[in-house]
JSON list of C-alpha atoms in Angstrom, two decimals:
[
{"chain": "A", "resi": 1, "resn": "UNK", "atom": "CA", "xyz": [297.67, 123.00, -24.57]},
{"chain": "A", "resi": 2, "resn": "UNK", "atom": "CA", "xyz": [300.11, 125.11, -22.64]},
{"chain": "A", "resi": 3, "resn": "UNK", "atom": "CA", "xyz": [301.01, 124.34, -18.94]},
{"chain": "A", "resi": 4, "resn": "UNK", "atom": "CA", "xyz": [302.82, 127.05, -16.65]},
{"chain": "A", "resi": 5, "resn": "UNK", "atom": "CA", "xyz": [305.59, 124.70, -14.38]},
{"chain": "A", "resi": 6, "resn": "UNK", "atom": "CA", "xyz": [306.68, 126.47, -11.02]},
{"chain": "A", "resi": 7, "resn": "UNK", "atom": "CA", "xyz": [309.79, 124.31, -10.38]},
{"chain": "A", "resi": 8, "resn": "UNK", "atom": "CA", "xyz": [311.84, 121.45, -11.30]},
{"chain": "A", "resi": 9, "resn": "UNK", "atom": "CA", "xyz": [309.99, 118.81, -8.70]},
{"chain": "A", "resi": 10, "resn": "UNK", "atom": "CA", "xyz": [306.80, 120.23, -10.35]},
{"chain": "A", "resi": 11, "resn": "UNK", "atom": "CA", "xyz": [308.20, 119.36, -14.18]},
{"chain": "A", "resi": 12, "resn": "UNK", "atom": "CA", "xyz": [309.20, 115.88, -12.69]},
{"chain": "A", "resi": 13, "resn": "UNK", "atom": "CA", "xyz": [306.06, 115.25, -10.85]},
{"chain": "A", "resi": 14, "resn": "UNK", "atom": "CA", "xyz": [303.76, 116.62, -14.88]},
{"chain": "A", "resi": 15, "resn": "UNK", "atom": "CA", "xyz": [306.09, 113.97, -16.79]},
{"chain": "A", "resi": 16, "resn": "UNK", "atom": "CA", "xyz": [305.65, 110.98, -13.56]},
{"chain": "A", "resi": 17, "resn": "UNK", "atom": "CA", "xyz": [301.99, 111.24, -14.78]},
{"chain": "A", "resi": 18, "resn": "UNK", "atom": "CA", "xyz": [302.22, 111.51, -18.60]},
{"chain": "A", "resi": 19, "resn": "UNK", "atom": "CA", "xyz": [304.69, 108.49, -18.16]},
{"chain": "A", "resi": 20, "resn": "UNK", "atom": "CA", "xyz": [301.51, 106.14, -16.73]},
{"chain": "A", "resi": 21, "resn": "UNK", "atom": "CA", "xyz": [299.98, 106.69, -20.24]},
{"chain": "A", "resi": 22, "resn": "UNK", "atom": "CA", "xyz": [302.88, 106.00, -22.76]},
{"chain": "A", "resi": 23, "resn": "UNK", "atom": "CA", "xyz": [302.92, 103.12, -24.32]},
{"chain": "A", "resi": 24, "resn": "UNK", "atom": "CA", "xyz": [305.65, 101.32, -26.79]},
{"chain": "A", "resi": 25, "resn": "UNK", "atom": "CA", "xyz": [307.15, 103.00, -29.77]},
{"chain": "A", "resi": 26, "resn": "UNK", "atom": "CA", "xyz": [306.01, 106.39, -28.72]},
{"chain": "A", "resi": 27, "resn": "UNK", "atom": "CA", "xyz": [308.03, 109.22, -29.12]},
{"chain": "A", "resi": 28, "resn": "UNK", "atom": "CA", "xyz": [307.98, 112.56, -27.25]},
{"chain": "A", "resi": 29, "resn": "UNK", "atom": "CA", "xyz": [310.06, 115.63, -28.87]},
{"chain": "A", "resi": 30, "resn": "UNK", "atom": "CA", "xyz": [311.43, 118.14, -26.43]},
{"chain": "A", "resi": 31, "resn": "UNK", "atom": "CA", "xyz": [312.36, 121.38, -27.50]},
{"chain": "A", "resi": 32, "resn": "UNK", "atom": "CA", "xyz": [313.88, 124.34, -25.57]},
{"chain": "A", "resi": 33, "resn": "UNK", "atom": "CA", "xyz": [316.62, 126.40, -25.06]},
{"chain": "A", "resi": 34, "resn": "UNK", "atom": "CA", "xyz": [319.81, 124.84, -22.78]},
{"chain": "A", "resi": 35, "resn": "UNK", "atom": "CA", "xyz": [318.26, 124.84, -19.25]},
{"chain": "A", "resi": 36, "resn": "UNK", "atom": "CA", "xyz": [314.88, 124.27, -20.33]},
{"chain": "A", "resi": 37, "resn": "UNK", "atom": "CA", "xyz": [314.35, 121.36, -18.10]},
{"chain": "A", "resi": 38, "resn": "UNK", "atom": "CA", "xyz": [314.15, 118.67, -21.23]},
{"chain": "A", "resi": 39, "resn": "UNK", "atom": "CA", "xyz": [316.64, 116.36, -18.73]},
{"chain": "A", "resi": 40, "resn": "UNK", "atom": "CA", "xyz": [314.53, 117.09, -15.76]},
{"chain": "A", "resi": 41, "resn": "UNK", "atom": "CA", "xyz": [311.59, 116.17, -17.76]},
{"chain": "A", "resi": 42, "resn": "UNK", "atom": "CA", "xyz": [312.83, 112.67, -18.79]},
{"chain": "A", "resi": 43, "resn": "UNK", "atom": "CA", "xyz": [313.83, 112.28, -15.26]},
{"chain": "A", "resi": 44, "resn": "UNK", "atom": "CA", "xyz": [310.12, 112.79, -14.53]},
{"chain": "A", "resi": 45, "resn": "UNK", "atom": "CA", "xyz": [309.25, 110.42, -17.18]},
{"chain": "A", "resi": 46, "resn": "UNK", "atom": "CA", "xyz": [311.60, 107.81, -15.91]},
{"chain": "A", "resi": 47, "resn": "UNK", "atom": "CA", "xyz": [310.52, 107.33, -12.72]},
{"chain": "A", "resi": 48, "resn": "UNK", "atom": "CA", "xyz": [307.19, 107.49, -13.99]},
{"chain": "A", "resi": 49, "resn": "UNK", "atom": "CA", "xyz": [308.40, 104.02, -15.72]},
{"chain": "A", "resi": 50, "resn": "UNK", "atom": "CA", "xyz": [309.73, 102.55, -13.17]},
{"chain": "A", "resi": 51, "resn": "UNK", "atom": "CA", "xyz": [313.32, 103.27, -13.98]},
{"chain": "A", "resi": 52, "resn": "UNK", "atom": "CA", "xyz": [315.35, 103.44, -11.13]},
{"chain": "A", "resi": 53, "resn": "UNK", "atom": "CA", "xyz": [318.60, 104.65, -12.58]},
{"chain": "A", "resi": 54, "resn": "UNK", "atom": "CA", "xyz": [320.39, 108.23, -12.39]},
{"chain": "A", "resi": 55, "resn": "UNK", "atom": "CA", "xyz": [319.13, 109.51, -15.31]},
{"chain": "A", "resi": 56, "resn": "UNK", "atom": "CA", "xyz": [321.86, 111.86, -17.13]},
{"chain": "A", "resi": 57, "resn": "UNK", "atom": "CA", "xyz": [321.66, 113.91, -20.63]},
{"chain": "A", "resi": 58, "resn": "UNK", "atom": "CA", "xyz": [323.52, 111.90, -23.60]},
{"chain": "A", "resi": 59, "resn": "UNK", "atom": "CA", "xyz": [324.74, 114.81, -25.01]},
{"chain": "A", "resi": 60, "resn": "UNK", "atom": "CA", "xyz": [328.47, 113.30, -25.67]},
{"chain": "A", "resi": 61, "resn": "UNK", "atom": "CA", "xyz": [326.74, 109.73, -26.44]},
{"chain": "A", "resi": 62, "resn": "UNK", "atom": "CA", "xyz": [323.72, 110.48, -28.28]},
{"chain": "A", "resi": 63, "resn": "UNK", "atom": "CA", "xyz": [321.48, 108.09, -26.67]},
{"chain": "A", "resi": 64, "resn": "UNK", "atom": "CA", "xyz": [321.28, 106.58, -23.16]},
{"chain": "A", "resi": 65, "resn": "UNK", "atom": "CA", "xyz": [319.29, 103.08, -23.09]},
{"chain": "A", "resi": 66, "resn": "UNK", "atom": "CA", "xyz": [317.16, 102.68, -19.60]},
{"chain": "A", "resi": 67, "resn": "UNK", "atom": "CA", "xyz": [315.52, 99.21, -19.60]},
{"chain": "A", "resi": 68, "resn": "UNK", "atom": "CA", "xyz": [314.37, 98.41, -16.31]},
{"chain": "A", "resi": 69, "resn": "UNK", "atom": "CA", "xyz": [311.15, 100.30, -16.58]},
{"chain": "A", "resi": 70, "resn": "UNK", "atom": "CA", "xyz": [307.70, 99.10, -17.09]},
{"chain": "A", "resi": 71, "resn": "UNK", "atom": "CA", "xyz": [308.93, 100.05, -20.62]},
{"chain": "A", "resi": 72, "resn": "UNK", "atom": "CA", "xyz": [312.79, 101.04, -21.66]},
{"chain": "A", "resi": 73, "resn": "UNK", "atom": "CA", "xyz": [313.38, 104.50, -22.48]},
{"chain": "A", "resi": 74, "resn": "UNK", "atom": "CA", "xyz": [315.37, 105.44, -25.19]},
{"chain": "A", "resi": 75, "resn": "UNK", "atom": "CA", "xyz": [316.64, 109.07, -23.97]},
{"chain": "A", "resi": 76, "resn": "UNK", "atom": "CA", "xyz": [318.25, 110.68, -27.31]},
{"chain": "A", "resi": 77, "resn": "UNK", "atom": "CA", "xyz": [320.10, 114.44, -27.26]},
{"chain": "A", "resi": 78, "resn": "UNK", "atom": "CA", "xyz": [320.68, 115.00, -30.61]},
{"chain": "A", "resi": 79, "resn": "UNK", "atom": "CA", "xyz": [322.04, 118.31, -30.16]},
{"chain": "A", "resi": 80, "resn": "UNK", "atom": "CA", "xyz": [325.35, 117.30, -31.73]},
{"chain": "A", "resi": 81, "resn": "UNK", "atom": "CA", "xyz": [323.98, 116.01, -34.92]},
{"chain": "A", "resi": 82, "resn": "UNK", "atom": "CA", "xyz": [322.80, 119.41, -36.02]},
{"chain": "A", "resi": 83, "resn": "UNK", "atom": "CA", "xyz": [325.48, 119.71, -38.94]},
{"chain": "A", "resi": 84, "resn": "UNK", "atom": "CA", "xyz": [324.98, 116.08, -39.96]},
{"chain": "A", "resi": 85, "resn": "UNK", "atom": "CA", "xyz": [321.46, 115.15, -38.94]},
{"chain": "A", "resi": 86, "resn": "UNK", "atom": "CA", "xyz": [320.64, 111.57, -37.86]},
{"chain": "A", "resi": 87, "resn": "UNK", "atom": "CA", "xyz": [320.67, 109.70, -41.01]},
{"chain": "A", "resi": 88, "resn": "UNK", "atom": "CA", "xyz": [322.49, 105.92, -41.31]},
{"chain": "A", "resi": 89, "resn": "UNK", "atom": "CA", "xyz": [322.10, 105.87, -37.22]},
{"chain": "A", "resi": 90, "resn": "UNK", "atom": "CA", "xyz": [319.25, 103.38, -37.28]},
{"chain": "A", "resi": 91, "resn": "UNK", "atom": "CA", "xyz": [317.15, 105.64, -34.99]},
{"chain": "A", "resi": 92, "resn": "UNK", "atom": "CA", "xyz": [313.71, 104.24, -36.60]},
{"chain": "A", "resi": 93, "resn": "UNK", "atom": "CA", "xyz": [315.05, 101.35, -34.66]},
{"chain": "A", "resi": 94, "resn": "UNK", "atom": "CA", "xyz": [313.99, 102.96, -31.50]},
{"chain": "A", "resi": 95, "resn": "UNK", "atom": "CA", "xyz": [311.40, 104.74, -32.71]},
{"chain": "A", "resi": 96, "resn": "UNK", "atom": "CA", "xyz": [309.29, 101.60, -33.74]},
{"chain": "A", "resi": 97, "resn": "UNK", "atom": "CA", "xyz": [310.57, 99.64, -31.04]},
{"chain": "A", "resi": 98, "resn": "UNK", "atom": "CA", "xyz": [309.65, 98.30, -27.62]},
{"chain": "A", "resi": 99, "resn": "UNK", "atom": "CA", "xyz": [310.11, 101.66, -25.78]},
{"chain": "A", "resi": 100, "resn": "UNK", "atom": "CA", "xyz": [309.38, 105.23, -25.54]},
{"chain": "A", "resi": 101, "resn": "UNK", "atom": "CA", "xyz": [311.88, 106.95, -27.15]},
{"chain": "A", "resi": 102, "resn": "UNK", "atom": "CA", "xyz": [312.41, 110.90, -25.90]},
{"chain": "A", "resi": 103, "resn": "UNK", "atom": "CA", "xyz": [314.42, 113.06, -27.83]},
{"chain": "A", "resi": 104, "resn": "UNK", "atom": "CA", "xyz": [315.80, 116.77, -26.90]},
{"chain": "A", "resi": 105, "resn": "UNK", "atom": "CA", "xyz": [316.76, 119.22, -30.39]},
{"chain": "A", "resi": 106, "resn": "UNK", "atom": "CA", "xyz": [314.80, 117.15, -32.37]},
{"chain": "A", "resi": 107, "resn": "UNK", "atom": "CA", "xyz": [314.96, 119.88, -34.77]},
{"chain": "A", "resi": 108, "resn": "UNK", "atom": "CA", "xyz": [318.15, 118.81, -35.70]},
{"chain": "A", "resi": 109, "resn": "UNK", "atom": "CA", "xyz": [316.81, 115.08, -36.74]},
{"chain": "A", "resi": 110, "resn": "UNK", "atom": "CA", "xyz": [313.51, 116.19, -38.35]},
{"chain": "A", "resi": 111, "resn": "UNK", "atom": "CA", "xyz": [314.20, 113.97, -41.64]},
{"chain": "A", "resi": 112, "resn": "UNK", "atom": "CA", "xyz": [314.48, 110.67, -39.74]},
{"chain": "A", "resi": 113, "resn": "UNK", "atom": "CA", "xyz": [311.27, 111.88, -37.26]},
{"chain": "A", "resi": 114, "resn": "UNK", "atom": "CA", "xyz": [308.16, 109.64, -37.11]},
{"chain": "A", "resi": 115, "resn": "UNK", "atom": "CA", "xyz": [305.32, 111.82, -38.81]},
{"chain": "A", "resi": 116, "resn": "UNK", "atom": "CA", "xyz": [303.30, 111.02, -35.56]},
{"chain": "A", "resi": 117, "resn": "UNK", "atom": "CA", "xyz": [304.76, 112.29, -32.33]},
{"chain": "A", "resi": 118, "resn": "UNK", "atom": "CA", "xyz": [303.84, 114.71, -28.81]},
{"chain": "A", "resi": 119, "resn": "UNK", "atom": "CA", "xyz": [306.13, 117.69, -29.62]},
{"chain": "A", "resi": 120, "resn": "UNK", "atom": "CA", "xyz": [306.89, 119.58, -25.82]},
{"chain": "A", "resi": 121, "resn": "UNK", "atom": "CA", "xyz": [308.03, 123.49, -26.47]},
{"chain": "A", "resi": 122, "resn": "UNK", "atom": "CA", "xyz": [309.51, 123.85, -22.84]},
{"chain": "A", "resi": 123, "resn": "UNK", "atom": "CA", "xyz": [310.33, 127.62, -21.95]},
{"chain": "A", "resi": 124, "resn": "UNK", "atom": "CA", "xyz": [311.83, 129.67, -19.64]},
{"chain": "A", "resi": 125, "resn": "UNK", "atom": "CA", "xyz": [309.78, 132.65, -18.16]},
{"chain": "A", "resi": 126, "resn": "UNK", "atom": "CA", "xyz": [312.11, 135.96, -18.72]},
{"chain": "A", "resi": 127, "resn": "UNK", "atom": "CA", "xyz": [312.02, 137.37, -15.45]},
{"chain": "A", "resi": 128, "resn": "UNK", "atom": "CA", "xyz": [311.11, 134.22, -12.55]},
{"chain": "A", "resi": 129, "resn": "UNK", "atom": "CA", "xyz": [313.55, 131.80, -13.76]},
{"chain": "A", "resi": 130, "resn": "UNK", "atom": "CA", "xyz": [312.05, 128.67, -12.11]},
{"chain": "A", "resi": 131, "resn": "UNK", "atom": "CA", "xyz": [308.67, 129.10, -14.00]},
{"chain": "A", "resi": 132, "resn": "UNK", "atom": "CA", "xyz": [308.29, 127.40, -17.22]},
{"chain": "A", "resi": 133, "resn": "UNK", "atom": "CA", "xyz": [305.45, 126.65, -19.82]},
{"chain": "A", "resi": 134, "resn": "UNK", "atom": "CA", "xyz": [304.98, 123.26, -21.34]},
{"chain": "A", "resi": 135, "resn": "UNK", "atom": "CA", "xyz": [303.12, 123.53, -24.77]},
{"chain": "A", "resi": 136, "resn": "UNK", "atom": "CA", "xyz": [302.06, 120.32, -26.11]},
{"chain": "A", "resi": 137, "resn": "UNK", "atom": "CA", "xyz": [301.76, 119.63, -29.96]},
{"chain": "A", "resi": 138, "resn": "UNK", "atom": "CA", "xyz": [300.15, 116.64, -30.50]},
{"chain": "A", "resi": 139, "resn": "UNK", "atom": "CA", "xyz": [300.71, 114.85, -34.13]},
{"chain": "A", "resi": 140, "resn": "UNK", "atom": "CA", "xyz": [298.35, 111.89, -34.89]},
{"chain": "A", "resi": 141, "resn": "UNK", "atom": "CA", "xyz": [295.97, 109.90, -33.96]},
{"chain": "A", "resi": 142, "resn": "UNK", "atom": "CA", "xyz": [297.49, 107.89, -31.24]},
{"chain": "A", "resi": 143, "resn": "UNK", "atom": "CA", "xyz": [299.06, 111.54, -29.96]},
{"chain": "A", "resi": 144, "resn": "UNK", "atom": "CA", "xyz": [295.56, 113.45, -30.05]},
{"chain": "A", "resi": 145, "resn": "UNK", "atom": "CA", "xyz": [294.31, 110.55, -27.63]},
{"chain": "A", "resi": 146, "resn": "UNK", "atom": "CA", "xyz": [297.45, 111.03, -25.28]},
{"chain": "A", "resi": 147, "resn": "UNK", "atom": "CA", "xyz": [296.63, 114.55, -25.22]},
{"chain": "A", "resi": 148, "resn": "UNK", "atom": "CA", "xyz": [293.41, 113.73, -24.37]},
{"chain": "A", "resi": 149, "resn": "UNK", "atom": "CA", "xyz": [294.14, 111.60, -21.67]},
{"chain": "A", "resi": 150, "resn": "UNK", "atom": "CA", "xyz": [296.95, 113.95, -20.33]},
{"chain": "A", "resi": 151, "resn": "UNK", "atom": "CA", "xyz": [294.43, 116.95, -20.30]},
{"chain": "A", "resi": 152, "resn": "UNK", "atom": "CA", "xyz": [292.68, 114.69, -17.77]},
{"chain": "A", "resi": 153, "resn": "UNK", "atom": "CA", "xyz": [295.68, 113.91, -15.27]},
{"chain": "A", "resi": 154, "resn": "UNK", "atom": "CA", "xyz": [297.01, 117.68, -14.99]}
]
């Protein structure tokens, strides 16, 4: 499924909605070139949580923890980790835990990735460079209902 996105406050508003259908220990992969809009997606997502907070990329931490959510959001840029990958960092922590974990380059992790996920491709359009397509890979059983279910809300 592949969604065209006129602006930022239209990305935010797309992952407010998917956000009312997550549930815990799901995990969202966003892929894209820098200045995709995979932080102003999780933004979306995070208020669409609840989550009051600023929400920043972790690119120099790894992971940012937002709990105060209907569920926490682990928000993982794993951009950094491309020469070593993610192994020994207890990410399946996360993954199988109380939240929804959201990670950006998750290329660069794809050993320590849950089989089942919702993979987001976000690009940039070459010539209107607000526009951007969302194309949604969905792997799994639980994911090919969320798809489902966000097919309905957008």
């Amino acid at each position: 499924m592949e969604i065209v996105v006129n602006s930022a406050t239209e990305m935010q508003e797309i992952a407010k909605k998917i956000a009312s259908k997550l549930e815990a220990s799901d995990v969202i992969l966003l892929d894209g070139d820098l200045g995709a809009g995979k932080t102003t997606f999780t933004k979306g997502l995070a208020e669409g949580l609840g989550i009051k907070r600023n929400i920043k990329s972790p690119t120099f931490t790894i992971i940012r923890e937002y709990q105060q959510g209907r569920l926490p959001l682990y928000h993982m840029d794993v951009y950094r980790l491309e020469e070593t990958g993610g192994e020994g960092m207890g990410l399946e922590e996360y993954f199988n835990g109380n939240g929804v974990s959201v990670v950006e380059w998750s290329q660069f992790i794809s050993e320590e990735l849950p089989l089942d996920n919702l993979l987001i491709h976000i690009k940039k359009d070459e010539k209107d460079m607000n526009v951007r397509y969302l194309d949604f890979e969905a792997h799994g059983e639980r994911y090919n209902t969320l798809l489902k279910e966000i097919k309905t809300l957008i």
